[in-house]
Structures are given as C-alpha cells and as structure tokens.
PDB file of C-alpha atoms and ligand atoms in Angstrom:
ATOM      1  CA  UNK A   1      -7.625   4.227  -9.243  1.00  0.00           C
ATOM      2  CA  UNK A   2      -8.469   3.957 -13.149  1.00  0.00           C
ATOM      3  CA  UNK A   3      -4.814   2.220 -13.582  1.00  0.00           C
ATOM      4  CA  UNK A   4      -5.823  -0.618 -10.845  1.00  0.00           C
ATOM      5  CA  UNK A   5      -7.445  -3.689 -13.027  1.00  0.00           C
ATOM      6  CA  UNK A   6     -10.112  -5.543 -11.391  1.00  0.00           C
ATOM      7  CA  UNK A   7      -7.314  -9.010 -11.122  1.00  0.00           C
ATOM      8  CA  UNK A   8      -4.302  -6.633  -8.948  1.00  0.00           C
ATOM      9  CA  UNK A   9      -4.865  -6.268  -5.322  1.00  0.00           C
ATOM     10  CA  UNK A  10      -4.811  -3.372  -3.440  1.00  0.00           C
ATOM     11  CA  UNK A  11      -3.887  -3.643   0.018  1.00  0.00           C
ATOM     12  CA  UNK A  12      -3.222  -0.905   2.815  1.00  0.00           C
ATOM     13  CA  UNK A  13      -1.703  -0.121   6.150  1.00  0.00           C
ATOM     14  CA  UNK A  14      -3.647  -0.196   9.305  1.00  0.00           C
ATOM     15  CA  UNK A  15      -5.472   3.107  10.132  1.00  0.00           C
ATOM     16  CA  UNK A  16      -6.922   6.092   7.827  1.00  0.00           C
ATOM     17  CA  UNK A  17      -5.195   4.849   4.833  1.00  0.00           C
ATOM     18  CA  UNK A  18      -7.448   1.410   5.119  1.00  0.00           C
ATOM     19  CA  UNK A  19     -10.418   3.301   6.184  1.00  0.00           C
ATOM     20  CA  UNK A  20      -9.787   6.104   3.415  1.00  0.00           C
ATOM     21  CA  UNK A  21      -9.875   3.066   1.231  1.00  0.00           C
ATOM     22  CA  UNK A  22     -12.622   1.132   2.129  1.00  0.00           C
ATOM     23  CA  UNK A  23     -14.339   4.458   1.762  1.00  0.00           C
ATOM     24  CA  UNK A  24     -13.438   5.367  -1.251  1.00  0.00           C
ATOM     25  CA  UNK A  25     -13.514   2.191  -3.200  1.00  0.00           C
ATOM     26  CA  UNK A  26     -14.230  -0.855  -1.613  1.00  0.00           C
ATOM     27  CA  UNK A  27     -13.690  -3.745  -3.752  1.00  0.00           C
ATOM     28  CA  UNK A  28     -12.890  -7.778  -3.320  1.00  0.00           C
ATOM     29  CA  UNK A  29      -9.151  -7.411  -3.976  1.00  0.00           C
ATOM     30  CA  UNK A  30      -8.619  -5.059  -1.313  1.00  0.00           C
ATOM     31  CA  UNK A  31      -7.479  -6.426   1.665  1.00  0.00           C
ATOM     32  CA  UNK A  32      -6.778  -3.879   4.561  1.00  0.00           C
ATOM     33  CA  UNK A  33      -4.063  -4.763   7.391  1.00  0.00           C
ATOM     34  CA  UNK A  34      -6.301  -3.948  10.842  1.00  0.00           C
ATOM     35  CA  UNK A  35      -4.077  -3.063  13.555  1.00  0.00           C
ATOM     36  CA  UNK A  36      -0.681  -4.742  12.640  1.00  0.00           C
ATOM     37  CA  UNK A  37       0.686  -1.364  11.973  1.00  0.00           C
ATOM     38  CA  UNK A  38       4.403  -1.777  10.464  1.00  0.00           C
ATOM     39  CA  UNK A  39       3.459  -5.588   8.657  1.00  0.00           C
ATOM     40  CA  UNK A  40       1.839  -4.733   5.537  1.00  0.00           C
ATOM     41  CA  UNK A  41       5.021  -4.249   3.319  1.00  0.00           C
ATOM     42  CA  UNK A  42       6.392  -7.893   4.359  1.00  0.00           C
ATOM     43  CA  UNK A  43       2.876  -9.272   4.088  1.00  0.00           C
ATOM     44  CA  UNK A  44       3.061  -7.905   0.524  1.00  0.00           C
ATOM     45  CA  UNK A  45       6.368  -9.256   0.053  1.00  0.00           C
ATOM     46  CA  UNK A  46       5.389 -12.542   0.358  1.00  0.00           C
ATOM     47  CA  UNK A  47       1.786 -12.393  -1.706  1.00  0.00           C
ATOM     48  CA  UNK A  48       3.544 -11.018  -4.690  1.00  0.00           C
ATOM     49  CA  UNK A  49       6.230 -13.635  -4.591  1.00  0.00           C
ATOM     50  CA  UNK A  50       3.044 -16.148  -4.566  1.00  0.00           C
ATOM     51  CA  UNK A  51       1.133 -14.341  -7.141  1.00  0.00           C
ATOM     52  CA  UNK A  52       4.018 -13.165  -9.824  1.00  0.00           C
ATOM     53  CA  UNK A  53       1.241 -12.331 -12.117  1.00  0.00           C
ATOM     54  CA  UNK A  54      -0.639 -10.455 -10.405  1.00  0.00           C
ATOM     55  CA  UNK A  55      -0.019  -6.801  -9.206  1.00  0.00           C
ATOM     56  CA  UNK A  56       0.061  -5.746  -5.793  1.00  0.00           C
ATOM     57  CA  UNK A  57      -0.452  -2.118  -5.385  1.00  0.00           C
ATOM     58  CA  UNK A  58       1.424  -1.510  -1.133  1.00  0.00           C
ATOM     59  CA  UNK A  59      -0.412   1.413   0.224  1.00  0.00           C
ATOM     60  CA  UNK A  60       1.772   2.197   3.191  1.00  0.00           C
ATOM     61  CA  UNK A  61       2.159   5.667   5.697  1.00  0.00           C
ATOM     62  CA  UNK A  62       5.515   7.185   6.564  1.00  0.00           C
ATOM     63  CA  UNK A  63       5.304   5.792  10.404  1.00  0.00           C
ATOM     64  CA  UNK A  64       4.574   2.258   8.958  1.00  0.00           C
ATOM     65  CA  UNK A  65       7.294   2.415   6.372  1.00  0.00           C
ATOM     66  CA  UNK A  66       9.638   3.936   8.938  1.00  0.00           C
ATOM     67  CA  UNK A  67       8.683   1.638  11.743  1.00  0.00           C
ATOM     68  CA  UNK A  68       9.817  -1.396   9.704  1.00  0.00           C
ATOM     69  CA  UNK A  69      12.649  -0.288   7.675  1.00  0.00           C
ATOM     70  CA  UNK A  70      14.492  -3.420   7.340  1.00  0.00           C
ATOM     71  CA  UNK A  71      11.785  -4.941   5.041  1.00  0.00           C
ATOM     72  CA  UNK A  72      12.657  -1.784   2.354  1.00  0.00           C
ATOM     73  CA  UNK A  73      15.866  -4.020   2.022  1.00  0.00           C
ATOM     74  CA  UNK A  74      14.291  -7.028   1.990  1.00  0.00           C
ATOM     75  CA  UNK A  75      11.774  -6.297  -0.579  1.00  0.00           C
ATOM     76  CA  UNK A  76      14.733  -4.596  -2.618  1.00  0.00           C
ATOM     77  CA  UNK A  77      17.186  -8.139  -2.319  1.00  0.00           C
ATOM     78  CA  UNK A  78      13.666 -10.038  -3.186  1.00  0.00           C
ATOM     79  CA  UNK A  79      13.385  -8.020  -6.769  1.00  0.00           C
ATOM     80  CA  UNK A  80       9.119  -8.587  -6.849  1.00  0.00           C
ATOM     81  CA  UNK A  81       8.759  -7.540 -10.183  1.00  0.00           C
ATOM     82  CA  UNK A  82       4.843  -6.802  -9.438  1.00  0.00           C
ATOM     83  CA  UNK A  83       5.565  -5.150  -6.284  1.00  0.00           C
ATOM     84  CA  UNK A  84       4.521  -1.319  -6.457  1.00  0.00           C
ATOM     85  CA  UNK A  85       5.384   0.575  -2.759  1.00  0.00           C
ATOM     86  CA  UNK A  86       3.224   3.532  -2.643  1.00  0.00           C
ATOM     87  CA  UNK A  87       4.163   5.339   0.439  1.00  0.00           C
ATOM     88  CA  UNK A  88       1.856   8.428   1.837  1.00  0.00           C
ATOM     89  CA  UNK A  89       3.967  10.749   3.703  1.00  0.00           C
ATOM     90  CA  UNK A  90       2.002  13.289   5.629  1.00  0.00           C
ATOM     91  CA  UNK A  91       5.332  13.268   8.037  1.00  0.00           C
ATOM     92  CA  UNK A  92       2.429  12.094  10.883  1.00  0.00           C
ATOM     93  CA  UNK A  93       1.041   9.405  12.771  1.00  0.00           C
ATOM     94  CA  UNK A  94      -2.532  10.788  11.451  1.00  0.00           C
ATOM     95  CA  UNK A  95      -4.007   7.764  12.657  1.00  0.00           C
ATOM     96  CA  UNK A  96      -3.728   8.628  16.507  1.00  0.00           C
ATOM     97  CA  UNK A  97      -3.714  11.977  16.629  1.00  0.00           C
ATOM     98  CA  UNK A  98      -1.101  13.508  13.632  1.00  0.00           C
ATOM     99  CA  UNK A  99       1.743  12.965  16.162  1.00  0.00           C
ATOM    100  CA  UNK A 100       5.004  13.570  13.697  1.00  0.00           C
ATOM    101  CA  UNK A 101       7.158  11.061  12.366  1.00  0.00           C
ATOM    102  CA  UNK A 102      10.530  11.357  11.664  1.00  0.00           C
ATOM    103  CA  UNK A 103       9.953  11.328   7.616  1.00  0.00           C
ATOM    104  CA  UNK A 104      10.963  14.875   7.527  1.00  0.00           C
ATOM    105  CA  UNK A 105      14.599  14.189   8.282  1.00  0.00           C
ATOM    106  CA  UNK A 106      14.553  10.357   7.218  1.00  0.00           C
ATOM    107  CA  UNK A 107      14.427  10.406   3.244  1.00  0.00           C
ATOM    108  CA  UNK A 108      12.044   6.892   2.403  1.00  0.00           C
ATOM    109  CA  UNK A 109      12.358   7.346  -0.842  1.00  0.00           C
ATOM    110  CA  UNK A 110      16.289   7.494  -0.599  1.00  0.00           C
ATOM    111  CA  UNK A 111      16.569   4.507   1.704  1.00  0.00           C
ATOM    112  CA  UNK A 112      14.025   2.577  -0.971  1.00  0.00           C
ATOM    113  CA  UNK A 113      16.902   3.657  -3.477  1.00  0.00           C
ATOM    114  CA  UNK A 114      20.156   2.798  -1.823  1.00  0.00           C
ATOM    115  CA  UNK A 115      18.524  -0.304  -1.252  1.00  0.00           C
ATOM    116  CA  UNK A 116      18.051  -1.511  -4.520  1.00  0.00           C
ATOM    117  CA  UNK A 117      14.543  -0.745  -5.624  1.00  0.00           C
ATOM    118  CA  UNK A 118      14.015  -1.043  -9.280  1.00  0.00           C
ATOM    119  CA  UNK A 119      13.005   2.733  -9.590  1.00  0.00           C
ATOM    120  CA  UNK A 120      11.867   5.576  -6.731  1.00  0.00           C
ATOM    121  CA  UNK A 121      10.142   8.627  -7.538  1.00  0.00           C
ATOM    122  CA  UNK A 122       8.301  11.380  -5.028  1.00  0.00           C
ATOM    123  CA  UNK A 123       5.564  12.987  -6.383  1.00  0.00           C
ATOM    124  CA  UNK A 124       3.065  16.158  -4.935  1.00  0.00           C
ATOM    125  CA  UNK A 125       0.470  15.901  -7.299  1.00  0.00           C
ATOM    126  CA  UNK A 126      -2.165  13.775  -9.195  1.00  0.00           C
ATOM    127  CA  UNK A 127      -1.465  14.783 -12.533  1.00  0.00           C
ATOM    128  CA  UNK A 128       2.903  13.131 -11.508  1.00  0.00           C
ATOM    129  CA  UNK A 129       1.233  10.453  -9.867  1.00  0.00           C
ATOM    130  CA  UNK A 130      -1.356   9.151 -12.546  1.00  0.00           C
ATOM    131  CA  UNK A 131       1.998   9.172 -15.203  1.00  0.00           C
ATOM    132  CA  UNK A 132       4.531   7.111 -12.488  1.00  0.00           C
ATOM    133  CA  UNK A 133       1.805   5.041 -11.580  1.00  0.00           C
ATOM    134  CA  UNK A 134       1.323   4.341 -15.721  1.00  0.00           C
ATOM    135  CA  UNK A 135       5.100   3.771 -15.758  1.00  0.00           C
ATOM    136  CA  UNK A 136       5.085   1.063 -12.479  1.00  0.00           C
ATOM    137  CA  UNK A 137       2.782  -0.558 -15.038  1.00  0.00           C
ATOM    138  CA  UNK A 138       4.771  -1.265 -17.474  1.00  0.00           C
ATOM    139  CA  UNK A 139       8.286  -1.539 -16.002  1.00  0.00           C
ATOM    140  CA  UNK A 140       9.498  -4.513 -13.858  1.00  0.00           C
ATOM    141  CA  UNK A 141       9.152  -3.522 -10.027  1.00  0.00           C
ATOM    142  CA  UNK A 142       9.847  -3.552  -7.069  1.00  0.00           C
ATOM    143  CA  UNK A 143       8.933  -0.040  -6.908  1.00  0.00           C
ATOM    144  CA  UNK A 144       8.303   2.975  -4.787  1.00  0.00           C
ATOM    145  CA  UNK A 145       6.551   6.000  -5.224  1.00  0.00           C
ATOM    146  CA  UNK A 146       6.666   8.287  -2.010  1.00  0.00           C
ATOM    147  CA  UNK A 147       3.738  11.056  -2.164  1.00  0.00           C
ATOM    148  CA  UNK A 148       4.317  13.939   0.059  1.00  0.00           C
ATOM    149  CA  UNK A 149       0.640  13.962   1.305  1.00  0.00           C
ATOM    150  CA  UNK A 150      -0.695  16.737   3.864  1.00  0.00           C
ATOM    151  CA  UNK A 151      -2.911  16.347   7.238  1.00  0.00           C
ATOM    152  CA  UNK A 152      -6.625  16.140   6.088  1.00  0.00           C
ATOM    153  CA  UNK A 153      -9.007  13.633   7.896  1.00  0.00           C
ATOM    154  CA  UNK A 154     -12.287  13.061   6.581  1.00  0.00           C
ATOM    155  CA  UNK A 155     -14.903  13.887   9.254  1.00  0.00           C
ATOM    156  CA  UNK A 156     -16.852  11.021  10.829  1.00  0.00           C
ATOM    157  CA  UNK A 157     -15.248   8.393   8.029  1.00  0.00           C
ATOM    158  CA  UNK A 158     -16.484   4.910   8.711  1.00  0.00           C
ATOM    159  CA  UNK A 159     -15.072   1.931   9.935  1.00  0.00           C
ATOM    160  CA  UNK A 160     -14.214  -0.860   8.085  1.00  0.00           C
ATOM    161  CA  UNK A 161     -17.158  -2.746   8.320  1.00  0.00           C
ATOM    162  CA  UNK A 162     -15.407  -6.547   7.482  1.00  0.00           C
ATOM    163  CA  UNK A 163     -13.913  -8.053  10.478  1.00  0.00           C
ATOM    164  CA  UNK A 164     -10.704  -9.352  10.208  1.00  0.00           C
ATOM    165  CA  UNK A 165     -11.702 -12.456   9.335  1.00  0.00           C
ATOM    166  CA  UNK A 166     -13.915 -11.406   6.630  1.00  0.00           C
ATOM    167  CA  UNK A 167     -11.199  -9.590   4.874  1.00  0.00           C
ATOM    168  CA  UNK A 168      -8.817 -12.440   4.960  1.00  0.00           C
ATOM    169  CA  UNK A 169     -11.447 -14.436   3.590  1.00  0.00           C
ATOM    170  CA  UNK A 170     -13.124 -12.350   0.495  1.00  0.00           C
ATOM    171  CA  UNK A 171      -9.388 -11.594  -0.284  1.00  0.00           C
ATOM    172  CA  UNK A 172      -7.965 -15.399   0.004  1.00  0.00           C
ATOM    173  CA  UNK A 173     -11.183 -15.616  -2.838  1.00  0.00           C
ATOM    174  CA  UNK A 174     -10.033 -13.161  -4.586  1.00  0.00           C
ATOM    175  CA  UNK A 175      -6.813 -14.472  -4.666  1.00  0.00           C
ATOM    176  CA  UNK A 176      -8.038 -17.956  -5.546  1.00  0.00           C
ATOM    177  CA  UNK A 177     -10.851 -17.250  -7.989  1.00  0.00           C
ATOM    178  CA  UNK A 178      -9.366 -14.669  -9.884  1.00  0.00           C
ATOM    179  CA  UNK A 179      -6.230 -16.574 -11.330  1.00  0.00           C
ATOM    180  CA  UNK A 180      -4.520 -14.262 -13.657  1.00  0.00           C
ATOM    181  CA  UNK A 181      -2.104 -14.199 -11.157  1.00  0.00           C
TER     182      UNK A 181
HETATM  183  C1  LIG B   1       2.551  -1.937  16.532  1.00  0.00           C
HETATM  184  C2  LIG B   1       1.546  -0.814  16.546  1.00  0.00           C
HETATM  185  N1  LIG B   1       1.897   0.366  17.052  1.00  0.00           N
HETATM  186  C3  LIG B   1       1.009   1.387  17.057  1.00  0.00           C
HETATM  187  C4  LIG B   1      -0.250   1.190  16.555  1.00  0.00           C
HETATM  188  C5  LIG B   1      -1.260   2.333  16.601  1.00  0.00           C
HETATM  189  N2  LIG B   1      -1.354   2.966  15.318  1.00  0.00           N
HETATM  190  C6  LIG B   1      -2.259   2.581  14.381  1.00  0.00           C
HETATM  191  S1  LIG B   1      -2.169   3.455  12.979  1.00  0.00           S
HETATM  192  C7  LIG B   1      -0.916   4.392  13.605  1.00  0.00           C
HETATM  193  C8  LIG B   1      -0.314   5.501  12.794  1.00  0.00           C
HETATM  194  C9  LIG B   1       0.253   5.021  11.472  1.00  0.00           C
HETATM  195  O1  LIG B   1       0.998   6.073  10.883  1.00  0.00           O
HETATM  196  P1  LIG B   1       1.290   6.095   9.334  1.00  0.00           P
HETATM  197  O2  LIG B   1       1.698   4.749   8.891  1.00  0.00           O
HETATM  198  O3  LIG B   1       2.228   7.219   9.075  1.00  0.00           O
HETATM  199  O4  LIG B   1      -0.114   6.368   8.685  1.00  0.00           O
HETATM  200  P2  LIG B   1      -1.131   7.607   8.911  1.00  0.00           P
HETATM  201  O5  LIG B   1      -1.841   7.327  10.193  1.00  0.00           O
HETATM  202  O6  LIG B   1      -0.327   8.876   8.952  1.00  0.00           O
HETATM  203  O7  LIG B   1      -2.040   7.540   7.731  1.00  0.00           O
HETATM  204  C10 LIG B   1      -0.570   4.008  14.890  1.00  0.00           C
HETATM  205  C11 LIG B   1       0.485   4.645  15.716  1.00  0.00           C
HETATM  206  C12 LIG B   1      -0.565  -0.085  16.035  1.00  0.00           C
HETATM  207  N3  LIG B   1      -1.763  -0.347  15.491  1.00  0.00           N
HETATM  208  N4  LIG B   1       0.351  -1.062  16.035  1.00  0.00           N
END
C-alpha cells in the first residue's frame, strides 16, 4: 500500500478482507468493520464527508457491495471527493465458506457508473491497480475500482486481535490526532 500516506485511513469490510488486513499491515488508521457485513461503504460515506481532507481508502467484497446497493447511489449523489471504493470481487462469500454471489451476472462496477461515480475502472492485476490507484490520487473522487480477485484464503490467518471497542477507539485517535484531515 506504498500510495496510502500515514494521515488517509484505510478501512475494510467485515471478514477476510479485515483480517487479510490486519495481517498484512496493521496500522492506527485502519479501522476494520467486525461483523456489520453490508455497513462499511455508508460508514465511509459519512467519515469522508467529516474529514474532506483526508482520504479514505473503502475496502469492500462483492457480497457487501451487493448486499447494500442503494448506498452506491448514495455515495454517487454525495460526490466525496476523497472517497476511493475499492471493491474485491472474488464473485464469493469467502468469508463463510466461498458460497457465490451474484457479482458474476450483477456488473458493480457498472451500477457504481450509472450512478454517478466520478470515475470506475476494473482491474486484474497489480501492475493496473498500482497506476488507477495513482490516478484516485490525484483526481476528485468518489471513486471505484472493482478488482476481479480469485478464491485464496490464507491458512490459519489470525484474528483481529482489537476488540471492537479498541478499534473504534485507536481510530477515533487517529482521526483526532492526526488533523490533516
Ligand atoms: C448482516 C450479515 N450477514 C451475514 C454475515 C456473515 N458474513 C460475514 S462476512 C460474509 C461474507 C462477505 O462476503 P464479501 O463481502 O463478498 O467478502 P469476502 O468474504 O468474499 O471477502 C458473511 C456472509 C454478517 N456478518 N452480517
């Protein structure tokens, strides 16, 4: 995540995404949604239009996205300029058991675009991912990049250690301390 600066937040969707996360690279301006599957877009919605300055990188799944679909509009009417939508479409549920979704008939990334996001893209691979990302940057959001993902659990990945309580917390600091936003 070289193009994430220490003062945007990162914040994720509840199961493997969060976990892949906290994994991965933990950090105070993470804050990962535990078990309100579907809410993390709206949640975003309303941090970004609190924190205009600051950059809020949405890490959502397919079933999340899908599950909510009205708040694609909403963010869309909202126009968070700082908003960047990064959906992971492995077309599954991986999170309980890689049950499918219905992403591979129900275009995200079209609905994100009919809707009125700023800009959609769908990328397969780092090397398209590292230049949209680089583009979000510098372009007023909201915006969505869908990446077509596959099925690939890590074995025996932790759990997020924090309990809910502790992430709102370290991230309401975050929020608080860190003001360039
Ligand atoms: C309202 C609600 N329904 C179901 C669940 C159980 N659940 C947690 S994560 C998850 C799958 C999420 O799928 P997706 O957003 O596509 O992410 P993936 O697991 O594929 O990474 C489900 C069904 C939940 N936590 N909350």
């Amino acid at each position: 995540m070289s193009c994430v600066k220490e003062t945007d937040a990162v914040i994720s969707t509840t199961g493997m995404i969060s976990r892949e996360l906290f994994y991965h690279q933990d950090r105070l301006g993470n804050f990962y949604m535990i078990g309100s599957m579907g809410l993390l877009s709206s949640f975003g919605l309303g941090l970004a239009k609190l924190h205009p300055l600051r950059k809020f990188f949405v890490l959502d799944g397919d079933g999340s996205a899908l599950m909510i679909m009205g708040t694609m509009a909403l963010i869309a009417a909202e126009k968070p300029k700082n908003f960047i939508h990064i959906v992971l479409d492995n077309e599954s549920y991986e999170s309980t058991g890689a049950q499918p979704t219905i992403s591979s008939s129900v275009p995200i990334g079209a609905i994100a675009e009919a809707s009125g996001y700023a800009s959609t893209v769908s990328v397969k691979s780092c090397t398209e991912l590292a230049i949209e990302l680089e583009r979000c940057l510098v372009k007023d959001g909201p915006h969505c990049i869908l990446i077509k993902v596959g099925i690939d659990p890590i074995p025996n990945i932790p759990r997020i250690t924090y309990s809910p309580n502790e992430i709102r917390d370290r991230f309401r600091s975050f929020l608080m301390e860190n003001t360039d936003g």
